[in-house]
XYZ file of C-alpha atoms in Angstrom:
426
model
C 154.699 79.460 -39.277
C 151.981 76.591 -38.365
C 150.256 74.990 -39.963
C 147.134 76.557 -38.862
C 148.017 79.976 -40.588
C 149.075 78.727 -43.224
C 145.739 78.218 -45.319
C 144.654 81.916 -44.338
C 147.308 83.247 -45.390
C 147.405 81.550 -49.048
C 144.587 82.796 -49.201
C 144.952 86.081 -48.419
C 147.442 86.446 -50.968
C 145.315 84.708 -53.335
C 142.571 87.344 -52.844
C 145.032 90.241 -53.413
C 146.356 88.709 -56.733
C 142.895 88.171 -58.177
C 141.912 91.475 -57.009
C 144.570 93.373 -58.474
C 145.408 91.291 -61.810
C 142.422 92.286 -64.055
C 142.470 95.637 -62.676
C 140.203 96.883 -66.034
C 137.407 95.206 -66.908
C 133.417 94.645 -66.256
C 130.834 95.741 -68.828
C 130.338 99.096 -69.418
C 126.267 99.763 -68.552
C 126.670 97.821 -65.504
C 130.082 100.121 -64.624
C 127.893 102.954 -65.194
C 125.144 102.084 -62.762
C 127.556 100.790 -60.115
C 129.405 104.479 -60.305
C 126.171 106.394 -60.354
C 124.299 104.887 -57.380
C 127.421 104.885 -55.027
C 128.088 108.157 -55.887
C 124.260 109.111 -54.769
C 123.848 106.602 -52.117
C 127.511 108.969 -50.885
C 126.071 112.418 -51.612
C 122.270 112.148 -50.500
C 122.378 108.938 -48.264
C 121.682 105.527 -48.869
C 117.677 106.327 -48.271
C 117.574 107.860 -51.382
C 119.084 105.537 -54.146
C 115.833 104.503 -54.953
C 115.102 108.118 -56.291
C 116.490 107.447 -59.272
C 114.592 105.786 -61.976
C 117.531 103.976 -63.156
C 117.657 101.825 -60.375
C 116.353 98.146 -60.706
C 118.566 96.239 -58.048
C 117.389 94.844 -54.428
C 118.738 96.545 -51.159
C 121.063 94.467 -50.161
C 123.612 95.622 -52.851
C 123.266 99.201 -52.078
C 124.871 98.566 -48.625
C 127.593 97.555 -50.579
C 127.938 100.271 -52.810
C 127.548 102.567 -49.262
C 130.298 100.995 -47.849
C 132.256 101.268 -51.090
C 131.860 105.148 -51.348
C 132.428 105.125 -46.934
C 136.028 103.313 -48.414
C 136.988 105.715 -51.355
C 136.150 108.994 -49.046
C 134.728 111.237 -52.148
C 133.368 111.033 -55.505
C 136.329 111.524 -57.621
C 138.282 107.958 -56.031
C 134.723 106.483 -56.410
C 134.508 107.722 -60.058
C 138.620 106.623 -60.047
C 138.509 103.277 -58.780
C 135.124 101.181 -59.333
C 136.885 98.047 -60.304
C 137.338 98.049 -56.899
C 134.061 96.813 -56.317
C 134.777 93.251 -57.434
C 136.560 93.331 -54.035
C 133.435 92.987 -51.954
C 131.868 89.997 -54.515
C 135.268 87.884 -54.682
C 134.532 87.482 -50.846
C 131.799 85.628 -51.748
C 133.437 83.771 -54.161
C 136.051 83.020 -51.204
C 133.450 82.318 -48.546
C 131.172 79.992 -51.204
C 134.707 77.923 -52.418
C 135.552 77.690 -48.328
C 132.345 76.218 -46.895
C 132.069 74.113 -50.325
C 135.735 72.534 -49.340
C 134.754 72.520 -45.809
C 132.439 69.409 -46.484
C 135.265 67.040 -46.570
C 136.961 65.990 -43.378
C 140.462 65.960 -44.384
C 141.885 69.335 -43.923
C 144.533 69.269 -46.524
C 141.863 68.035 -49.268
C 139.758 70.906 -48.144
C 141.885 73.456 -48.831
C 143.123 71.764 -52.485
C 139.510 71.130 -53.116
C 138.862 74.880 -52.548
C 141.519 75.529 -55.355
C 139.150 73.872 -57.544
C 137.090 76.583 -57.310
C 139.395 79.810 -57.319
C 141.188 78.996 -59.765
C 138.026 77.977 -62.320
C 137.472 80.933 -64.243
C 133.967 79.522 -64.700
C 133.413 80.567 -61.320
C 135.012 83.572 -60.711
C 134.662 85.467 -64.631
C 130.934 87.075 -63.136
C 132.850 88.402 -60.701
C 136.840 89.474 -62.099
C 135.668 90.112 -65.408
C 131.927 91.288 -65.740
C 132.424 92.404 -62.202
C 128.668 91.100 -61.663
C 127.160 90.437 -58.837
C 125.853 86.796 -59.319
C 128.424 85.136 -56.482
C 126.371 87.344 -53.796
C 123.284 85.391 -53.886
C 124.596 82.318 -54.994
C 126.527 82.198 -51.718
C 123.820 82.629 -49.264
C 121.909 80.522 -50.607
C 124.334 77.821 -50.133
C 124.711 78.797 -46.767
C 121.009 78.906 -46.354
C 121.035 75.170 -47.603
C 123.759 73.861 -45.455
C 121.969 75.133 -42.482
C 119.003 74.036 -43.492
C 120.257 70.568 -43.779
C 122.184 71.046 -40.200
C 118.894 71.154 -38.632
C 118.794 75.237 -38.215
C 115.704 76.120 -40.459
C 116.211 79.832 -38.433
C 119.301 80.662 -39.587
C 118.816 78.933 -42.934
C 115.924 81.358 -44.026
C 118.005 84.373 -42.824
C 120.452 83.770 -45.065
C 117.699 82.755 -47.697
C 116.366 86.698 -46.955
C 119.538 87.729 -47.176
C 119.843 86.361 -50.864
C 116.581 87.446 -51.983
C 117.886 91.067 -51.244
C 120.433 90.796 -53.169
C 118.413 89.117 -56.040
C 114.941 88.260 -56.714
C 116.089 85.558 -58.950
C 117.158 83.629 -55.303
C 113.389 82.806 -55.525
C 114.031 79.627 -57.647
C 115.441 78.021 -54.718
C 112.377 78.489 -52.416
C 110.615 75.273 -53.180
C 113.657 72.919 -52.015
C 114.823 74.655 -49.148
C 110.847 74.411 -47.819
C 111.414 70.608 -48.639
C 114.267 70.754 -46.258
C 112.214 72.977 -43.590
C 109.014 72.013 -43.669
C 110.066 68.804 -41.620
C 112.005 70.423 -38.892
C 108.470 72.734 -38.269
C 106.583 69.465 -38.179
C 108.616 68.201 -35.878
C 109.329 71.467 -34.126
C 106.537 73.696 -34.124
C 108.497 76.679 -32.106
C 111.041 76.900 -34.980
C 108.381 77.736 -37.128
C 107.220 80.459 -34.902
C 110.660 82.019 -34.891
C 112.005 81.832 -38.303
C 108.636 83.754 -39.125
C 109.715 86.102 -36.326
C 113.189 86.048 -37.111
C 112.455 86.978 -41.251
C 110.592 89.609 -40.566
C 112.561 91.097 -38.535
C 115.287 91.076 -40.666
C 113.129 92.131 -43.807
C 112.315 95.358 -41.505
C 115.684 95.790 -40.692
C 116.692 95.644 -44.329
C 114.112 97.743 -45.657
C 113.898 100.733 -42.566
C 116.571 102.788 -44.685
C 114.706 102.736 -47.896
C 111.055 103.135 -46.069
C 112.317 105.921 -43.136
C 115.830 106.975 -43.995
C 115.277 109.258 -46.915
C 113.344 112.243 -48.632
C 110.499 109.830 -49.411
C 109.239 106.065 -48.704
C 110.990 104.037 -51.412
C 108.864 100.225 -50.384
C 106.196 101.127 -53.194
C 109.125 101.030 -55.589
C 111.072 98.570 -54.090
C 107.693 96.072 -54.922
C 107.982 97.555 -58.278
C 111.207 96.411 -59.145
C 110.203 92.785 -57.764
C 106.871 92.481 -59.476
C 108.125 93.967 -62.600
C 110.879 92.051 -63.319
C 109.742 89.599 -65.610
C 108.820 90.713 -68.911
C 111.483 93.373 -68.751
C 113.949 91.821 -71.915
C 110.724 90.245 -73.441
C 113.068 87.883 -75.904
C 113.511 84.521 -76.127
C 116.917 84.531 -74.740
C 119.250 87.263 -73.535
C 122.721 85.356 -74.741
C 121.489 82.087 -72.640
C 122.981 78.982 -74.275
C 119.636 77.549 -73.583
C 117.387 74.341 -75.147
C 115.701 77.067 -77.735
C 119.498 77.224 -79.652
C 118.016 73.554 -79.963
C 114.194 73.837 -80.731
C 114.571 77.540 -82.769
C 117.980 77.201 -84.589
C 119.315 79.832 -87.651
C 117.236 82.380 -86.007
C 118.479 85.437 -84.153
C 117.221 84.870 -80.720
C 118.201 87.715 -78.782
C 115.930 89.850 -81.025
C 113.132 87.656 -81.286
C 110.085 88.709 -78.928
C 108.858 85.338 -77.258
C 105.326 86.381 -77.436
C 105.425 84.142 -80.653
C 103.186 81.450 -80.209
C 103.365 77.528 -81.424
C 100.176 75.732 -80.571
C 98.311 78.551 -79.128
C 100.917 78.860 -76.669
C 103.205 81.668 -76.591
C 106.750 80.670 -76.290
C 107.248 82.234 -72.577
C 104.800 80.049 -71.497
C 106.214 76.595 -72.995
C 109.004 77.869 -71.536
C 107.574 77.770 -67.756
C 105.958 74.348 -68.597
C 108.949 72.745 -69.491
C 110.542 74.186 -66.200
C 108.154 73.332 -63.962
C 107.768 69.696 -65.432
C 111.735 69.336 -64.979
C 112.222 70.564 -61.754
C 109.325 68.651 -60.501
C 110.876 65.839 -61.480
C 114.558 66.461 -60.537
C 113.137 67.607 -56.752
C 110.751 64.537 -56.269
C 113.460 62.583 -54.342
C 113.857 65.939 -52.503
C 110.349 65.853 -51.667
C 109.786 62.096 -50.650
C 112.743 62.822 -48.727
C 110.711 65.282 -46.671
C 107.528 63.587 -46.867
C 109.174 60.533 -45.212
C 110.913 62.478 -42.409
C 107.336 64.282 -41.304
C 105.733 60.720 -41.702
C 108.407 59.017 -39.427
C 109.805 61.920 -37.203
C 113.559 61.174 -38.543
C 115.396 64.409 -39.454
C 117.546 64.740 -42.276
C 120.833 63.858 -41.572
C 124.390 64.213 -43.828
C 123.566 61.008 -45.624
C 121.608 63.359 -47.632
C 123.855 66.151 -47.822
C 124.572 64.640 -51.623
C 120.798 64.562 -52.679
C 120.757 68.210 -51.741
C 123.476 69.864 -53.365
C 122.348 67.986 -56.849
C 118.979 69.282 -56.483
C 119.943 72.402 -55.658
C 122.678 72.789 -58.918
C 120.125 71.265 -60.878
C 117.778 74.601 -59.924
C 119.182 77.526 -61.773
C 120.380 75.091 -64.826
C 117.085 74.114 -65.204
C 115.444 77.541 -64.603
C 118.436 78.720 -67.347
C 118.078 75.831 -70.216
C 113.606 76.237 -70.263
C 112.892 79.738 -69.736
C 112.557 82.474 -72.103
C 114.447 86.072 -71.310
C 117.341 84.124 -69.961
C 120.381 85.963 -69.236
C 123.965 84.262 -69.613
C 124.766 84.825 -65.908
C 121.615 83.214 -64.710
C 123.394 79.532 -64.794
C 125.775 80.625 -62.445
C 124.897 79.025 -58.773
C 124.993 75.770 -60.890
C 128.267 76.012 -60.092
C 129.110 76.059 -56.521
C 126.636 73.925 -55.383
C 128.080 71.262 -58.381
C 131.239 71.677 -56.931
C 130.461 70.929 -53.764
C 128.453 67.806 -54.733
C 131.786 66.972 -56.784
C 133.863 67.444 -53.386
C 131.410 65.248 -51.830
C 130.819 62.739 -53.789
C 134.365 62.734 -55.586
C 132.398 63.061 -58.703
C 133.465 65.894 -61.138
C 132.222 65.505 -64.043
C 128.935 67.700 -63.800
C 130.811 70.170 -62.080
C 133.829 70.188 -64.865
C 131.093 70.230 -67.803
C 128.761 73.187 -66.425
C 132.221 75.164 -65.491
C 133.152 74.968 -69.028
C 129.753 75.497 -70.858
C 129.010 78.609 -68.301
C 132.781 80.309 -69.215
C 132.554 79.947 -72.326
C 129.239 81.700 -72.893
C 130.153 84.237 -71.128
C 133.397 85.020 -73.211
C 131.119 84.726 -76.018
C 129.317 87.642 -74.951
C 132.098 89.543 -73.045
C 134.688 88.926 -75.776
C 137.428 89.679 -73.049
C 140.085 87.751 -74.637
C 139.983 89.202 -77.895
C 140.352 85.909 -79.655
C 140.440 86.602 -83.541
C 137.363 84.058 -83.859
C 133.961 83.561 -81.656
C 132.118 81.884 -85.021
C 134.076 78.747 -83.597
C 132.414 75.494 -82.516
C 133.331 76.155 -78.821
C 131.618 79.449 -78.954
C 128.550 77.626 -81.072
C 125.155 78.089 -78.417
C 124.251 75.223 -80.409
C 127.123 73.424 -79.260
C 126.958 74.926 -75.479
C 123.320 73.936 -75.130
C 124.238 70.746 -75.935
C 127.113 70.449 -73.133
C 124.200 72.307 -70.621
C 121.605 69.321 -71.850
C 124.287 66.789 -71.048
C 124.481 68.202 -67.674
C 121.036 68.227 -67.239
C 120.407 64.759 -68.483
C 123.621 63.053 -66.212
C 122.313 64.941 -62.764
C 118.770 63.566 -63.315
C 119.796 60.450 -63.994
C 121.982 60.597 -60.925
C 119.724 62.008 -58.799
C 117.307 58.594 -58.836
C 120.935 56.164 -59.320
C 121.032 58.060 -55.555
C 117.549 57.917 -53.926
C 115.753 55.250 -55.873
C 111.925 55.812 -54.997
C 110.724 52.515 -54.725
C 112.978 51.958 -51.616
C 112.405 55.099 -50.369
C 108.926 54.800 -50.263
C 108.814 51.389 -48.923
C 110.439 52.502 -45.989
C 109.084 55.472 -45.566
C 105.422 53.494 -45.513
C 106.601 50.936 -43.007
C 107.945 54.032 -41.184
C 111.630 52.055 -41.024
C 115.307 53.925 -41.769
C 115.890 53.768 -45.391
C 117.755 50.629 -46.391
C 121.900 50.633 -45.312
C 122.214 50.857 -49.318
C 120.572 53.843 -49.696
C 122.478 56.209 -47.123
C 125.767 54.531 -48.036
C 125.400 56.035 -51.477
C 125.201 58.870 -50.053
């Protein structure tokens, strides 16, 4: 065999083990909507899955579950077999772990690099074990940031679409991946023209089965379900090992409504003020890198491939640690996009630290193991918002050891390339 098949093949057989060796698992609400929607979306069309009031999940699952119940061939193998679903996700999980390796230029490192990845339970218990569907987004929107760094701001908000139908929570990425394209429309006003074109197309296009392919138009409640999405698990965390283990501790969280208020402020809300304050500061470099491109017409270029994947794994830990009604999945795109800054910049520890914090709060919810103990230390939220804080605190800090400002804006003001020191750290 040569070498060049290989690496698809390993994989390949990789996918099948993974697929088949937790064939029972996933948590049983979620199983339960997954079941009930393909077997409508089989019986009365795709159209009409937003018929039933149960349904809270953007379109661009439901073509999944559509081509899941095509698969199967009747309701009794879709009823039989909805593990099966995890097949479609770990895909994802494959593509992400792929293009993540793919950023190295030795081939052999790529594919041992990729490894990294698939076999991290961290990164692949959403999808073998809870059989969530967290790996969907998470993958298009790395795509949609790789592109966007290539210099291809219309495919890069395609993708971006993409994830946003498959979860409104892709939303948190919107401010840095403008950073990235707001420069190439500066610099090339017809992009702008057709990635508005292009989106809206593909929004349309997305949408046409839901708005003309069923008993009734479903794009009143398809707003609904985006609109309405906050407030819906109005507690101050939903099994997030998050910063208010730290600030609220002895206190059972996950029934406490965070409409309690300290300093006339309601806890939601000093929840969104300490997220905005962070991410504005961990996406300032990001956005003095932009500024300095439109001022001096140079377009991003790989040497700030690094700066990018650290703001953008920075995003949902952020968005996870500060806000209240945080579920445990929500931390994990961290991942990827940590990985691939790990692959890139041979540095592991953030990725290594995050991988470990994010599995084990899961198990601490999922209890798939069936460990005699969870009261341990390394199922303690206290403990695992301390390992999310270290995170946090190390890719800040790295973020300016990588794009100190004061150089950056010197040369972006005397409209010169950034100094040899800078991109080399890169």
């Amino acid at each position: 065999m040569k070498l060049n098949y290989q690496y698809p093949v390993l994989y390949l057989m990789l996918f099948i083990l993974l697929l088949l060796a937790v064939p029972h698992a996933g948590f049983e609400s979620d199983m339960f909507y997954w079941v009930h929607w393909s077997t409508t979306i089989f019986e009365r069309g795709l159209g009409n899955v937003y018929g039933l009031g149960n349904n809270d999940y953007n379109p661009l699952y439901h073509y999944i579950l559509y081509l899941f119940g095509k698969m199967a061939g009747s309701v009794e193998k879709i009823h039989h077999y909805p593990h099966l679903l995890k097949g479609f996700t770990l895909l994802f999980d494959f593509a992400g772990a792929i293009l993540a390796a793919s950023l190295v230029s030795d081939r052999d490192r790529r594919f041992m690099l990729s490894l990294l990845l698939l076999f991290n339970m961290g990164y692949l218990y959403n999808t073998l074990i809870w059989i969530q569907v967290d790996s969907i987004f998470t993958c298009l929107v790395f795509v949609a940031a790789l592109l966007a760094v290539r210099g291809q701001p219309v495919g890069s908000a395609l993708f971006y679409v993409l994830a946003l139908n498959a979860k409104a929570q892709a939303i948190i990425f919107l401010p840095p991946l403008l950073f990235l394209w707001f420069p190439q429309w500066v610099q090339a006003p017809t992009k702008l023209l057709l990635t508005v074109g292009a989106v809206v197309a593909l929004q349309v296009l997305i949408l046409a089965p839901f708005i003309w392919g069923g008993d009734a138009n479903y794009l009143s409640r398809i707003i609904e379900i985006n609109t309405t999405a906050v407030d819906r698990y109005p507690f101050i965390t939903m099994n997030a090992a998050n910063v208010w283990y730290l600030l609220i501790p002895n206190s059972p969280l996950r029934d406490t409504p965070d409409t309690g208020t300290f300093m006339n402020l309601t806890y939601k809300h000093w929840g969104l003020i300490m997220f905005f304050l962070a991410a504005g500061l961990a996406l300032l470099p990001l956005f003095v890198a932009a500024v300095r491109s439109v001022l001096t017409g140079q377009r991003p270029g790989k040497e700030q491939l690094a700066l990018v994947l650290l703001s953008f794994g920075l995003v949902p830990l952020l968005f996870t640690y500060f806000n209240t009604q945080m579920h445990e999945r929500y931390w994990h795109a961290a991942v990827l996009f940590l990985a691939a800054y790990g692959f890139v910049t041979r540095e592991y520890v953030l990725y290594a630290i995050t991988s470990i914090a994010y599995f084990l709060n899961l198990e601490s919810v999922m209890h798939f193991l069936g460990l005699k103990k969870y009261g341990i230390l390394f199922f303690d939220y206290r403990f695992l918002a301390g390992l999310f804080t270290l995170v946090i605190v190390l890719g800040i800090w790295k973020i300016y050891r990588r794009a100190p400002l004061k150089e950056h804006w010197l040369a972006m003001w005397r409209r010169q390339p950034q100094p040899e020191s800078l991109t080399a750290a890169f």
